[in-house]
Protein backbone atom coordinates (compact mmCIF):
# COMPACT_ATOMS: atom_id res chain seq x y z
CA UNK A 1 0.00 0.00 0.00
CA UNK A 2 2.75 2.47 0.95
CA UNK A 3 4.60 1.65 -2.28
CA UNK A 4 1.47 2.22 -4.33
CA UNK A 5 0.81 5.58 -2.68
CA UNK A 6 4.43 6.58 -3.23
CA UNK A 7 4.08 5.69 -6.94
CA UNK A 8 0.87 7.71 -7.20
CA UNK A 9 2.50 10.74 -5.59
CA UNK A 10 5.55 10.34 -7.83
CA UNK A 11 3.25 10.40 -10.89
CA UNK A 12 1.44 13.47 -9.56
CA UNK A 13 4.71 15.32 -8.92
CA UNK A 14 6.07 14.29 -12.34
CA UNK A 15 2.91 15.49 -14.13
CA UNK A 16 2.86 18.75 -12.14
CA UNK A 17 6.47 19.40 -13.08
CA UNK A 18 5.98 18.57 -16.76
CA UNK A 19 2.79 20.68 -17.06
CA UNK A 20 4.08 23.50 -14.81
CA UNK A 21 3.99 26.19 -17.51
CA UNK A 22 0.76 25.07 -19.18
CA UNK A 23 -2.72 26.48 -18.78
CA UNK A 24 -6.17 25.28 -19.82
CA UNK A 25 -8.00 27.14 -22.59
CA UNK A 26 -10.82 28.38 -20.33
CA UNK A 27 -11.32 32.10 -19.66
CA UNK A 28 -9.59 31.76 -16.28
CA UNK A 29 -6.55 30.01 -17.84
CA UNK A 30 -6.70 27.37 -15.09
CA UNK A 31 -3.48 25.47 -14.30
CA UNK A 32 -3.25 22.48 -16.66
CA UNK A 33 -2.45 20.03 -13.85
CA UNK A 34 -6.05 20.38 -12.66
CA UNK A 35 -7.09 18.29 -15.68
CA UNK A 36 -5.07 15.12 -14.94
CA UNK A 37 -6.02 15.40 -11.27
CA UNK A 38 -9.69 15.55 -12.32
CA UNK A 39 -9.24 12.34 -14.33
CA UNK A 40 -7.81 10.49 -11.34
CA UNK A 41 -10.67 11.83 -9.20
CA UNK A 42 -13.30 10.61 -11.68
CA UNK A 43 -11.67 7.20 -11.90
CA UNK A 44 -11.57 6.73 -8.12
CA UNK A 45 -14.73 8.48 -6.96
CA UNK A 46 -17.09 7.77 -9.86
CA UNK A 47 -15.59 4.65 -11.42
CA UNK A 48 -14.38 2.93 -8.27
CA UNK A 49 -11.00 2.31 -9.92
CA UNK A 50 -8.36 1.22 -7.40
CA UNK A 51 -5.61 0.08 -9.79
CA UNK A 52 -2.83 2.53 -8.88
CA UNK A 53 -1.09 2.06 -12.21
CA UNK A 54 -4.25 3.13 -14.05
CA UNK A 55 -4.48 6.17 -11.78
CA UNK A 56 -0.83 6.99 -12.48
CA UNK A 57 -1.48 6.68 -16.22
CA UNK A 58 -4.42 9.10 -15.83
CA UNK A 59 -2.16 11.62 -14.11
CA UNK A 60 0.46 11.18 -16.83
CA UNK A 61 -1.88 10.80 -19.81
CA UNK A 62 -0.95 14.08 -21.55
CA UNK A 63 2.75 14.23 -20.69
CA UNK A 64 4.06 12.63 -23.90
CA UNK A 65 1.50 14.38 -26.09
CA UNK A 66 1.79 17.87 -24.60
CA UNK A 67 5.25 18.14 -23.02
CA UNK A 68 8.83 17.18 -23.83
CA UNK A 69 8.37 13.80 -22.11
CA UNK A 70 9.33 10.66 -24.01
CA UNK A 71 7.82 7.19 -23.79
CA UNK A 72 11.21 5.88 -22.65
CA UNK A 73 11.26 8.42 -19.83
CA UNK A 74 7.91 7.08 -18.59
CA UNK A 75 9.14 3.48 -18.85
CA UNK A 76 12.22 4.35 -16.80
CA UNK A 77 10.31 6.31 -14.16
CA UNK A 78 7.06 4.31 -13.91
CA UNK A 79 7.48 0.95 -15.63
CA UNK A 80 6.26 -0.51 -18.87
CA UNK A 81 2.58 -1.01 -17.94
CA UNK A 82 1.97 2.64 -17.01
CA UNK A 83 3.95 3.81 -20.05
CA UNK A 84 1.93 1.48 -22.30
CA UNK A 85 -1.39 2.82 -21.02
CA UNK A 86 -0.19 6.39 -21.58
CA UNK A 87 1.02 5.47 -25.09
CA UNK A 88 -2.39 4.01 -25.94
CA UNK A 89 -4.15 7.31 -25.17
CA UNK A 90 -1.49 9.57 -26.71
CA UNK A 91 -2.21 11.31 -30.01
CA UNK A 92 0.55 11.74 -32.57
CA UNK A 93 0.97 15.52 -32.65
CA UNK A 94 2.80 15.25 -35.99
CA UNK A 95 -0.57 14.50 -37.61
CA UNK A 96 -3.15 17.17 -38.47
CA UNK A 97 -5.80 17.74 -35.80
CA UNK A 98 -8.63 16.32 -37.93
CA UNK A 99 -6.65 13.12 -38.50
CA UNK A 100 -5.85 12.78 -34.78
CA UNK A 101 -9.54 13.11 -33.97
CA UNK A 102 -10.50 10.54 -36.63
CA UNK A 103 -7.89 8.11 -35.30
CA UNK A 104 -9.18 8.45 -31.74
CA UNK A 105 -12.56 7.19 -32.95
CA UNK A 106 -11.00 4.46 -35.09
CA UNK A 107 -8.64 3.16 -32.37
CA UNK A 108 -10.97 3.44 -29.36
CA UNK A 109 -12.41 -0.07 -29.59
CA UNK A 110 -8.90 -1.61 -29.68
CA UNK A 111 -7.60 0.04 -26.51
CA UNK A 112 -6.82 -2.08 -23.46
CA UNK A 113 -9.43 -1.99 -20.68
CA UNK A 114 -7.07 0.20 -18.64
CA UNK A 115 -6.60 2.71 -21.46
CA UNK A 116 -10.36 2.71 -22.13
CA UNK A 117 -10.95 3.78 -18.52
CA UNK A 118 -8.41 6.60 -18.81
CA UNK A 119 -9.94 7.70 -22.14
CA UNK A 120 -13.45 7.62 -20.62
CA UNK A 121 -12.33 9.74 -17.69
CA UNK A 122 -10.65 12.17 -20.11
CA UNK A 123 -13.80 12.59 -22.16
CA UNK A 124 -15.96 12.97 -19.02
CA UNK A 125 -13.70 15.72 -17.69
CA UNK A 126 -13.46 17.43 -21.07
CA UNK A 127 -17.25 17.50 -21.53
CA UNK A 128 -17.74 18.88 -18.05
CA UNK A 129 -15.17 21.58 -18.75
CA UNK A 130 -16.62 22.47 -22.15
CA UNK A 131 -20.09 22.73 -20.57
CA UNK A 132 -19.10 24.79 -17.53
CA UNK A 133 -15.92 26.65 -18.48
CA UNK A 134 -15.39 26.29 -22.23
CA UNK A 135 -12.35 27.48 -24.10
CA UNK A 136 -12.75 31.25 -24.36
CA UNK A 137 -12.94 31.32 -28.18
CA UNK A 138 -15.35 28.38 -28.66
CA UNK A 139 -18.81 29.39 -29.83
CA UNK A 140 -21.87 27.21 -29.23
CA UNK A 141 -21.61 25.21 -32.49
CA UNK A 142 -17.95 24.40 -31.75
CA UNK A 143 -18.84 23.22 -28.24
CA UNK A 144 -21.67 21.04 -29.57
CA UNK A 145 -19.34 19.62 -32.23
CA UNK A 146 -16.88 18.63 -29.49
CA UNK A 147 -19.63 16.89 -27.51
CA UNK A 148 -20.70 14.87 -30.55
CA UNK A 149 -17.12 13.91 -31.42
CA UNK A 150 -16.44 12.83 -27.81
CA UNK A 151 -19.57 10.66 -27.93
CA UNK A 152 -18.28 9.04 -31.15
CA UNK A 153 -15.09 8.08 -29.30
CA UNK A 154 -16.87 6.86 -26.18
CA UNK A 155 -19.40 4.82 -28.15
CA UNK A 156 -16.42 2.71 -29.30
CA UNK A 157 -15.18 2.30 -25.69
CA UNK A 158 -18.45 1.00 -24.26
CA UNK A 159 -18.64 -2.28 -22.39
CA UNK A 160 -15.58 -1.72 -20.21
CA UNK A 161 -16.97 0.18 -17.21
CA UNK A 162 -20.70 0.84 -16.71
CA UNK A 163 -20.14 3.43 -13.96
CA UNK A 164 -17.80 5.53 -16.08
CA UNK A 165 -20.06 5.13 -19.10
CA UNK A 166 -23.02 6.39 -17.04
CA UNK A 167 -20.93 9.35 -15.86
CA UNK A 168 -20.11 10.13 -19.48
CA UNK A 169 -23.80 9.92 -20.43
CA UNK A 170 -24.68 12.36 -17.63
CA UNK A 171 -21.95 14.74 -18.83
CA UNK A 172 -23.14 14.40 -22.43
CA UNK A 173 -26.70 15.25 -21.34
CA UNK A 174 -25.35 18.67 -20.30
CA UNK A 175 -24.56 19.56 -23.92
CA UNK A 176 -24.82 23.33 -24.32
CA UNK A 177 -27.66 24.96 -26.21
XYZ file of N, CA, C and O in Angstrom:
708
model
N 0.830 -1.200 0.000
C 0.000 0.000 0.000
C 0.872 1.260 0.000
O 0.665 2.159 -0.797
N 1.879 1.297 0.895
C 2.747 2.469 0.949
C 3.474 2.671 -0.376
O 3.611 3.791 -0.863
N 3.923 1.570 -0.990
C 4.604 1.646 -2.276
C 3.695 2.178 -3.371
O 4.120 2.947 -4.230
N 2.424 1.750 -3.330
C 1.468 2.224 -4.330
C 1.191 3.714 -4.157
O 1.128 4.457 -5.137
N 1.036 4.156 -2.909
C 0.806 5.584 -2.676
C 2.019 6.409 -3.083
O 1.879 7.498 -3.648
N 3.208 5.881 -2.820
C 4.429 6.578 -3.226
C 4.488 6.711 -4.753
O 4.869 7.775 -5.280
N 4.091 5.653 -5.472
C 4.076 5.691 -6.935
C 3.067 6.721 -7.441
O 3.351 7.498 -8.362
N 1.910 6.748 -6.812
C 0.874 7.711 -7.200
C 1.361 9.147 -6.989
O 1.197 10.005 -7.871
N 1.982 9.400 -5.856
C 2.497 10.742 -5.588
C 3.659 11.099 -6.516
O 3.793 12.258 -6.935
N 4.466 10.108 -6.862
C 5.546 10.338 -7.825
C 4.960 10.744 -9.183
O 5.464 11.669 -9.828
N 3.901 10.061 -9.612
C 3.251 10.403 -10.893
C 2.645 11.799 -10.830
O 2.743 12.574 -11.798
N 2.028 12.138 -9.718
C 1.437 13.472 -9.561
C 2.518 14.549 -9.626
O 2.370 15.545 -10.346
N 3.613 14.344 -8.907
C 4.707 15.320 -8.915
C 5.332 15.425 -10.309
O 5.634 16.536 -10.779
N 5.499 14.305 -10.985
C 6.065 14.289 -12.336
C 5.171 15.076 -13.288
O 5.642 15.938 -14.040
N 3.857 14.788 -13.251
C 2.911 15.488 -14.134
C 2.873 16.980 -13.807
O 2.853 17.821 -14.723
N 2.879 17.324 -12.528
C 2.860 18.745 -12.136
C 4.095 19.456 -12.664
O 4.006 20.582 -13.172
N 5.236 18.800 -12.573
C 6.473 19.405 -13.081
C 6.410 19.563 -14.601
O 6.742 20.632 -15.135
N 6.002 18.533 -15.300
C 5.978 18.572 -16.761
C 4.968 19.597 -17.300
O 5.196 20.216 -18.329
N 3.844 19.758 -16.604
C 2.785 20.677 -17.055
C 2.879 22.053 -16.375
O 1.971 22.873 -16.508
N 3.984 22.310 -15.664
C 4.080 23.496 -14.806
C 3.833 24.818 -15.521
O 3.315 25.760 -14.917
N 4.165 24.927 -16.783
C 3.992 26.193 -17.506
C 2.757 26.197 -18.409
O 2.573 27.127 -19.198
N 1.921 25.171 -18.306
C 0.758 25.066 -19.185
C -0.516 25.494 -18.480
O -0.679 25.305 -17.269
N -1.415 26.039 -19.275
C -2.725 26.485 -18.782
C -3.812 25.871 -19.647
O -3.599 25.560 -20.822
N -4.990 25.724 -19.067
C -6.167 25.276 -19.819
C -6.635 26.426 -20.704
O -6.228 27.573 -20.528
N -7.538 26.130 -21.635
C -8.002 27.143 -22.585
C -9.220 27.923 -22.093
O -9.767 28.734 -22.824
N -9.653 27.669 -20.849
C -10.817 28.379 -20.326
C -10.478 29.855 -20.083
O -9.322 30.262 -20.114
N -11.503 30.656 -19.842
C -11.318 32.095 -19.660
C -10.410 32.406 -18.474
O -9.701 33.413 -18.470
N -10.417 31.537 -17.466
C -9.585 31.757 -16.279
C -8.145 31.270 -16.469
O -7.311 31.483 -15.593
N -7.872 30.605 -17.596
C -6.550 30.010 -17.842
C -6.110 29.175 -16.637
O -5.036 29.348 -16.077
N -6.961 28.238 -16.244
C -6.700 27.371 -15.091
C -5.399 26.602 -15.279
O -5.028 26.253 -16.402
N -4.697 26.283 -14.180
C -3.484 25.471 -14.300
C -3.804 24.126 -14.959
O -4.784 23.467 -14.603
N -2.980 23.706 -15.904
C -3.252 22.481 -16.658
C -3.314 21.252 -15.754
O -4.111 20.341 -15.997
N -2.513 21.215 -14.707
C -2.448 20.030 -13.846
C -3.811 19.687 -13.245
O -4.064 18.530 -12.890
N -4.705 20.667 -13.170
C -6.051 20.383 -12.663
C -6.746 19.312 -13.503
O -7.551 18.541 -12.977
N -6.442 19.264 -14.795
C -7.093 18.289 -15.684
C -6.692 16.848 -15.358
O -7.577 16.015 -15.121
N -5.404 16.509 -15.308
C -5.068 15.123 -14.942
C -5.541 14.743 -13.535
O -5.942 13.594 -13.302
N -5.512 15.687 -12.616
C -6.022 15.404 -11.269
C -7.515 15.080 -11.334
O -7.989 14.152 -10.669
N -8.248 15.807 -12.162
C -9.686 15.547 -12.324
C -9.926 14.147 -12.876
O -10.865 13.460 -12.451
N -9.089 13.691 -13.806
C -9.238 12.336 -14.332
C -9.086 11.302 -13.227
O -9.901 10.383 -13.116
N -8.039 11.441 -12.434
C -7.815 10.491 -11.345
C -8.991 10.506 -10.374
O -9.440 9.455 -9.903
N -9.519 11.698 -10.093
C -10.666 11.831 -9.200
C -11.894 11.108 -9.764
O -12.579 10.371 -9.047
N -12.169 11.294 -11.036
C -13.305 10.614 -11.677
C -13.114 9.099 -11.609
O -14.056 8.362 -11.281
N -11.923 8.637 -11.918
C -11.673 7.195 -11.902
C -11.925 6.601 -10.522
O -12.585 5.570 -10.393
N -11.418 7.259 -9.480
C -11.569 6.732 -8.120
C -12.996 6.919 -7.604
O -13.630 5.964 -7.150
N -13.489 8.146 -7.653
C -14.727 8.476 -6.956
C -16.002 8.219 -7.750
O -17.072 8.115 -7.146
N -15.899 8.092 -9.064
C -17.086 7.768 -9.856
C -16.986 6.388 -10.488
O -17.992 5.724 -10.669
N -15.773 5.953 -10.797
C -15.592 4.648 -11.421
C -15.183 3.554 -10.457
O -15.183 2.385 -10.823
N -14.798 3.931 -9.239
C -14.376 2.930 -8.266
C -13.062 2.254 -8.639
O -12.756 1.165 -8.145
N -12.267 2.894 -9.488
C -10.996 2.314 -9.921
C -9.990 2.393 -8.767
O -9.807 3.459 -8.170
N -9.363 1.266 -8.473
C -8.360 1.215 -7.398
C -6.989 0.772 -7.905
O -6.050 0.699 -7.116
N -6.880 0.490 -9.193
C -5.607 0.080 -9.787
C -4.705 1.319 -9.851
O -4.935 2.237 -10.644
N -3.695 1.359 -8.989
C -2.831 2.533 -8.877
C -2.108 2.832 -10.185
O -1.876 3.992 -10.516
N -1.770 1.810 -10.943
C -1.088 2.063 -12.213
C -2.011 2.746 -13.215
O -1.571 3.592 -13.995
N -3.282 2.428 -13.197
C -4.254 3.132 -14.053
C -4.373 4.586 -13.600
O -4.417 5.507 -14.422
N -4.401 4.800 -12.297
C -4.482 6.172 -11.776
C -3.224 6.960 -12.134
O -3.310 8.143 -12.504
N -2.073 6.324 -12.063
C -0.830 6.991 -12.476
C -0.890 7.344 -13.965
O -0.512 8.454 -14.361
N -1.364 6.414 -14.780
C -1.482 6.681 -16.217
C -2.421 7.855 -16.472
O -2.177 8.679 -17.358
N -3.496 7.962 -15.682
C -4.418 9.099 -15.829
C -3.697 10.406 -15.519
O -3.847 11.400 -16.235
N -2.899 10.407 -14.460
C -2.158 11.620 -14.108
C -1.136 11.979 -15.188
O -0.864 13.157 -15.425
N -0.596 10.979 -15.844
C 0.464 11.175 -16.831
C -0.040 11.198 -18.270
O 0.751 11.350 -19.202
N -1.354 11.090 -18.481
C -1.885 10.804 -19.813
C -1.525 11.818 -20.892
O -1.467 11.480 -22.064
N -1.283 13.065 -20.543
C -0.952 14.079 -21.551
C 0.527 14.459 -21.568
O 0.917 15.357 -22.312
N 1.355 13.793 -20.781
C 2.755 14.229 -20.691
C 3.517 14.019 -21.996
O 4.271 14.899 -22.418
N 3.333 12.884 -22.650
C 4.056 12.628 -23.903
C 3.481 13.503 -25.020
O 4.225 14.072 -25.815
N 2.169 13.620 -25.033
C 1.500 14.383 -26.092
C 1.755 15.886 -25.989
O 1.923 16.562 -27.002
N 1.796 16.414 -24.783
C 1.791 17.873 -24.603
C 3.040 18.465 -23.957
O 3.088 19.663 -23.722
N 4.018 17.628 -23.616
C 5.254 18.144 -23.018
C 6.439 17.464 -23.696
O 6.263 16.647 -24.602
N 7.621 17.762 -23.241
C 8.834 17.185 -23.826
C 9.154 15.800 -23.262
O 10.285 15.330 -23.362
N 8.179 15.134 -22.693
C 8.369 13.799 -22.114
C 8.407 12.741 -23.212
O 7.615 12.800 -24.156
N 9.284 11.766 -23.059
C 9.333 10.656 -24.009
C 8.711 9.409 -23.386
O 8.617 9.278 -22.166
N 8.347 8.488 -24.250
C 7.824 7.195 -23.794
C 8.881 6.493 -22.937
O 8.557 5.930 -21.886
N 10.121 6.538 -23.381
C 11.211 5.878 -22.650
C 11.371 6.462 -21.253
O 11.667 5.743 -20.298
N 11.181 7.761 -21.139
C 11.264 8.421 -19.834
C 10.186 7.873 -18.891
O 10.449 7.610 -17.708
N 8.987 7.655 -19.415
C 7.911 7.080 -18.590
C 8.219 5.633 -18.217
O 7.969 5.221 -17.078
N 8.759 4.867 -19.160
C 9.136 3.475 -18.851
C 10.155 3.462 -17.716
O 10.007 2.713 -16.747
N 11.165 4.312 -17.827
C 12.218 4.349 -16.800
C 11.681 4.778 -15.442
O 12.064 4.227 -14.411
N 10.793 5.754 -15.427
C 10.307 6.312 -14.162
C 9.154 5.514 -13.557
O 9.033 5.439 -12.330
N 8.312 4.905 -14.416
C 7.064 4.309 -13.906
C 6.810 2.873 -14.349
O 5.814 2.277 -13.952
N 7.662 2.327 -15.182
C 7.478 0.953 -15.625
C 6.721 0.864 -16.937
O 6.091 1.807 -17.393
N 6.806 -0.328 -17.529
C 6.258 -0.512 -18.874
C 4.733 -0.495 -18.921
O 4.158 -0.036 -19.906
N 4.055 -0.973 -17.885
C 2.584 -1.008 -17.938
C 2.007 0.400 -17.941
O 1.131 0.718 -18.752
N 2.460 1.254 -17.051
C 1.966 2.636 -17.010
C 2.308 3.342 -18.322
O 1.448 4.003 -18.921
N 3.538 3.173 -18.792
C 3.953 3.812 -20.048
C 3.106 3.316 -21.221
O 2.755 4.097 -22.113
N 2.763 2.020 -21.227
C 1.930 1.478 -22.303
C 0.539 2.098 -22.291
O -0.002 2.455 -23.337
N -0.057 2.228 -21.119
C -1.392 2.822 -21.022
C -1.351 4.268 -21.534
O -2.209 4.688 -22.313
N -0.338 5.014 -21.109
C -0.189 6.392 -21.584
C -0.023 6.404 -23.101
O -0.669 7.203 -23.802
N 0.801 5.517 -23.634
C 1.021 5.465 -25.086
C -0.278 5.199 -25.837
O -0.516 5.784 -26.899
N -1.118 4.342 -25.270
C -2.387 4.014 -25.938
C -3.308 5.222 -26.068
O -4.105 5.287 -27.005
N -3.235 6.151 -25.136
C -4.147 7.308 -25.166
C -3.470 8.574 -25.691
O -4.054 9.647 -25.656
N -2.247 8.428 -26.213
C -1.489 9.570 -26.705
C -1.705 9.752 -28.202
O -1.516 8.808 -28.977
N -2.088 10.967 -28.590
C -2.209 11.308 -30.009
C -0.839 11.625 -30.579
O 0.039 12.134 -29.870
N -0.670 11.378 -31.857
C 0.550 11.741 -32.571
C 0.416 13.185 -33.042
O -0.294 13.473 -34.004
N 1.096 14.096 -32.345
C 0.968 15.524 -32.650
C 1.560 15.898 -34.007
O 1.361 17.011 -34.480
N 2.275 14.979 -34.650
C 2.802 15.246 -35.987
C 1.686 15.209 -37.038
O 1.851 15.730 -38.138
N 0.560 14.596 -36.682
C -0.574 14.501 -37.607
C -1.467 15.729 -37.489
O -1.548 16.333 -36.417
N -2.183 16.068 -38.558
C -3.146 17.174 -38.473
C -4.242 16.858 -37.453
O -4.571 15.689 -37.219
N -4.801 17.907 -36.857
C -5.801 17.737 -35.800
C -6.981 16.865 -36.252
O -7.432 15.987 -35.526
N -7.482 17.097 -37.442
C -8.632 16.317 -37.927
C -8.290 14.827 -38.008
O -9.120 13.972 -37.682
N -7.078 14.515 -38.422
C -6.650 13.119 -38.505
C -6.506 12.516 -37.108
O -6.881 11.366 -36.868
N -5.960 13.272 -36.166
C -5.850 12.779 -34.781
C -7.228 12.465 -34.220
O -7.413 11.447 -33.555
N -8.192 13.338 -34.493
C -9.542 13.113 -33.974
C -10.176 11.880 -34.625
O -10.822 11.070 -33.955
N -9.964 11.712 -35.929
C -10.496 10.542 -36.629
C -9.879 9.262 -36.064
O -10.579 8.268 -35.828
N -8.573 9.288 -35.826
C -7.891 8.106 -35.301
C -8.329 7.765 -33.883
O -8.372 6.580 -33.524
N -8.665 8.767 -33.083
C -9.180 8.455 -31.739
C -10.442 7.612 -31.842
O -10.611 6.637 -31.099
N -11.330 7.970 -32.760
C -12.562 7.188 -32.953
C -12.209 5.788 -33.451
O -12.674 4.785 -32.910
N -11.353 5.733 -34.470
C -10.998 4.456 -35.091
C -10.321 3.503 -34.114
O -10.577 2.301 -34.116
N -9.430 4.019 -33.265
C -8.640 3.161 -32.369
C -9.312 2.850 -31.033
O -8.857 1.960 -30.315
N -10.369 3.557 -30.692
C -10.970 3.440 -29.357
C -11.335 2.002 -28.989
O -11.057 1.557 -27.881
N -11.943 1.282 -29.899
C -12.407 -0.074 -29.586
C -11.251 -1.033 -29.323
O -11.431 -2.042 -28.643
N -10.049 -0.707 -29.828
C -8.901 -1.610 -29.684
C -8.031 -1.303 -28.468
O -7.031 -1.993 -28.232
N -8.387 -0.294 -27.701
C -7.604 0.038 -26.512
C -7.743 -1.053 -25.454
O -8.761 -1.750 -25.395
N -6.742 -1.157 -24.597
C -6.821 -2.080 -23.461
C -7.912 -1.581 -22.513
O -8.283 -0.402 -22.546
N -8.425 -2.445 -21.660
C -9.431 -1.987 -20.681
C -8.917 -0.828 -19.818
O -9.670 0.097 -19.507
N -7.637 -0.869 -19.460
C -7.072 0.204 -18.639
C -7.070 1.529 -19.404
O -7.457 2.573 -18.865
N -6.634 1.498 -20.644
C -6.603 2.707 -21.462
C -8.023 3.209 -21.752
O -8.253 4.426 -21.802
N -8.965 2.295 -21.918
C -10.362 2.710 -22.128
C -10.874 3.494 -20.923
O -11.580 4.487 -21.074
N -10.520 3.061 -19.722
C -10.954 3.777 -18.520
C -10.345 5.182 -18.473
O -11.029 6.149 -18.153
N -9.052 5.281 -18.792
C -8.413 6.596 -18.811
C -9.067 7.479 -19.877
O -9.363 8.654 -19.625
N -9.312 6.926 -21.046
C -9.936 7.696 -22.135
C -11.345 8.136 -21.740
O -11.732 9.281 -22.004
N -12.104 7.244 -21.099
C -13.449 7.615 -20.622
C -13.370 8.770 -19.632
O -14.136 9.743 -19.743
N -12.468 8.670 -18.678
C -12.333 9.744 -17.688
C -11.945 11.056 -18.377
O -12.432 12.131 -18.011
N -11.064 10.982 -19.370
C -10.646 12.170 -20.108
C -11.836 12.819 -20.797
O -12.038 14.040 -20.712
N -12.648 12.022 -21.448
C -13.798 12.590 -22.160
C -14.838 13.134 -21.163
O -15.445 14.173 -21.420
N -15.036 12.463 -20.044
C -15.962 12.966 -19.018
C -15.504 14.350 -18.557
O -16.286 15.306 -18.522
N -14.245 14.443 -18.193
C -13.705 15.715 -17.692
C -13.759 16.803 -18.764
O -14.111 17.952 -18.470
N -13.424 16.440 -19.998
C -13.463 17.434 -21.067
C -14.877 17.941 -21.318
O -15.084 19.145 -21.498
N -15.869 17.043 -21.321
C -17.250 17.498 -21.529
C -17.697 18.410 -20.400
O -18.339 19.441 -20.646
N -17.366 18.033 -19.186
C -17.744 18.881 -18.048
C -17.102 20.258 -18.171
O -17.750 21.272 -17.910
N -15.848 20.300 -18.585
C -15.171 21.585 -18.750
C -15.767 22.394 -19.895
O -15.973 23.600 -19.768
N -16.047 21.755 -21.011
C -16.623 22.471 -22.155
C -18.007 23.001 -21.803
O -18.391 24.087 -22.244
N -18.753 22.271 -20.977
C -20.090 22.729 -20.573
C -20.018 23.879 -19.580
O -20.794 24.834 -19.673
N -19.090 23.810 -18.618
C -19.099 24.794 -17.526
C -18.079 25.917 -17.679
O -18.310 27.028 -17.208
N -16.955 25.628 -18.279
C -15.923 26.652 -18.481
C -15.207 26.387 -19.804
O -14.056 25.963 -19.828
N -15.914 26.633 -20.906
C -15.389 26.288 -22.229
C -14.178 27.131 -22.605
O -13.951 28.206 -22.035
N -13.414 26.637 -23.563
C -12.352 27.485 -24.104
C -12.948 28.833 -24.509
O -14.049 28.892 -25.073
N -12.228 29.882 -24.204
C -12.750 31.246 -24.362
C -13.234 31.542 -25.779
O -14.205 32.270 -25.960
N -12.597 30.985 -26.792
C -12.935 31.317 -28.176
C -13.916 30.333 -28.828
O -14.189 30.452 -30.011
N -14.436 29.360 -28.069
C -15.349 28.381 -28.659
C -16.779 28.892 -28.609
O -17.339 29.100 -27.526
N -17.399 29.015 -29.782
C -18.813 29.389 -29.827
C -19.667 28.135 -29.596
O -19.145 27.017 -29.477
N -20.969 28.325 -29.531
C -21.873 27.214 -29.229
C -21.763 26.069 -30.248
O -21.662 24.903 -29.842
N -21.752 26.336 -31.555
C -21.612 25.212 -32.494
C -20.314 24.425 -32.295
O -20.313 23.198 -32.406
N -19.226 25.098 -31.976
C -17.955 24.404 -31.747
C -18.032 23.527 -30.506
O -17.519 22.403 -30.484
N -18.678 24.013 -29.462
C -18.836 23.217 -28.243
C -19.708 21.993 -28.502
O -19.376 20.876 -28.059
N -20.788 22.171 -29.245
C -21.673 21.036 -29.574
C -20.945 20.015 -30.445
O -21.115 18.805 -30.269
N -20.127 20.496 -31.364
C -19.338 19.618 -32.228
C -18.389 18.766 -31.383
O -18.223 17.570 -31.626
N -17.775 19.381 -30.369
C -16.882 18.635 -29.492
C -17.655 17.545 -28.746
O -17.196 16.402 -28.642
N -18.816 17.883 -28.222
C -19.633 16.895 -27.506
C -19.930 15.695 -28.404
O -19.797 14.544 -27.979
N -20.344 15.963 -29.640
C -20.700 14.873 -30.552
C -19.482 14.027 -30.917
O -19.575 12.799 -30.989
N -18.330 14.668 -31.124
C -17.122 13.912 -31.424
C -16.730 13.042 -30.219
O -16.396 11.864 -30.381
N -16.781 13.601 -29.011
C -16.439 12.834 -27.809
C -17.352 11.616 -27.678
O -16.901 10.529 -27.319
N -18.629 11.786 -27.995
C -19.566 10.662 -27.932
C -19.191 9.590 -28.955
O -19.285 8.394 -28.680
N -18.723 10.008 -30.133
C -18.282 9.042 -31.150
C -17.117 8.207 -30.640
O -17.031 7.005 -30.922
N -16.215 8.824 -29.891
C -15.092 8.083 -29.303
C -15.618 7.133 -28.228
O -15.320 5.930 -28.235
N -16.403 7.660 -27.315
C -16.869 6.862 -26.180
C -17.770 5.718 -26.619
O -17.731 4.628 -26.026
N -18.551 5.912 -27.671
C -19.398 4.818 -28.155
C -18.575 3.605 -28.564
O -19.048 2.477 -28.495
N -17.307 3.811 -28.926
C -16.418 2.710 -29.300
C -15.700 2.123 -28.081
O -15.014 1.114 -28.209
N -15.816 2.786 -26.925
C -15.185 2.302 -25.693
C -16.150 1.492 -24.838
O -15.735 0.843 -23.879
N -17.420 1.556 -25.143
C -18.454 0.999 -24.262
C -18.270 -0.490 -24.007
O -17.747 -1.212 -24.836
N -18.713 -0.882 -22.798
C -18.637 -2.276 -22.392
C -17.515 -2.546 -21.410
O -17.386 -3.652 -20.910
N -16.721 -1.511 -21.101
C -15.581 -1.722 -20.208
C -15.887 -1.327 -18.771
O -15.385 -1.943 -17.845
N -16.737 -0.317 -18.566
C -16.972 0.182 -17.214
C -18.312 0.919 -17.145
O -18.380 2.107 -17.478
N -19.363 0.228 -16.719
C -20.697 0.840 -16.710
C -20.779 2.139 -15.898
O -21.478 3.072 -16.302
N -20.061 2.211 -14.781
C -20.143 3.427 -13.955
C -19.542 4.624 -14.683
O -20.117 5.727 -14.661
N -18.408 4.427 -15.327
C -17.804 5.529 -16.076
C -18.639 5.880 -17.311
O -18.772 7.054 -17.660
N -19.211 4.872 -17.930
C -20.061 5.128 -19.097
C -21.308 5.934 -18.692
O -21.719 6.855 -19.411
N -21.871 5.615 -17.539
C -23.022 6.391 -17.039
C -22.607 7.824 -16.713
O -23.351 8.764 -16.987
N -21.429 8.002 -16.147
C -20.930 9.352 -15.856
C -20.740 10.130 -17.152
O -21.057 11.327 -17.225
N -20.244 9.461 -18.186
C -20.111 10.129 -19.482
C -21.493 10.533 -20.005
O -21.677 11.665 -20.475
N -22.454 9.617 -19.925
C -23.799 9.920 -20.433
C -24.419 11.108 -19.697
O -25.086 11.946 -20.314
N -24.170 11.201 -18.391
C -24.676 12.363 -17.633
C -23.983 13.640 -18.095
O -24.617 14.683 -18.245
N -22.685 13.565 -18.334
C -21.954 14.739 -18.827
C -22.440 15.133 -20.223
O -22.646 16.317 -20.520
N -22.675 14.133 -21.070
C -23.144 14.400 -22.430
C -24.519 15.056 -22.421
O -24.818 15.923 -23.247
N -25.342 14.675 -21.449
C -26.697 15.248 -21.341
C -26.655 16.743 -21.024
O -27.671 17.437 -21.175
N -25.510 17.244 -20.609
C -25.347 18.669 -20.302
C -24.845 19.457 -21.510
O -24.353 20.593 -21.363
N -25.017 18.882 -22.702
C -24.563 19.561 -23.919
C -25.162 20.966 -23.971
O -26.352 21.138 -23.744
N -24.330 21.949 -24.252
C -24.818 23.328 -24.320
C -25.828 23.538 -25.442
O -25.756 22.885 -26.465
N -26.736 24.463 -25.184
C -27.663 24.962 -26.206
C -28.767 24.056 -26.576
O -29.484 24.198 -27.485
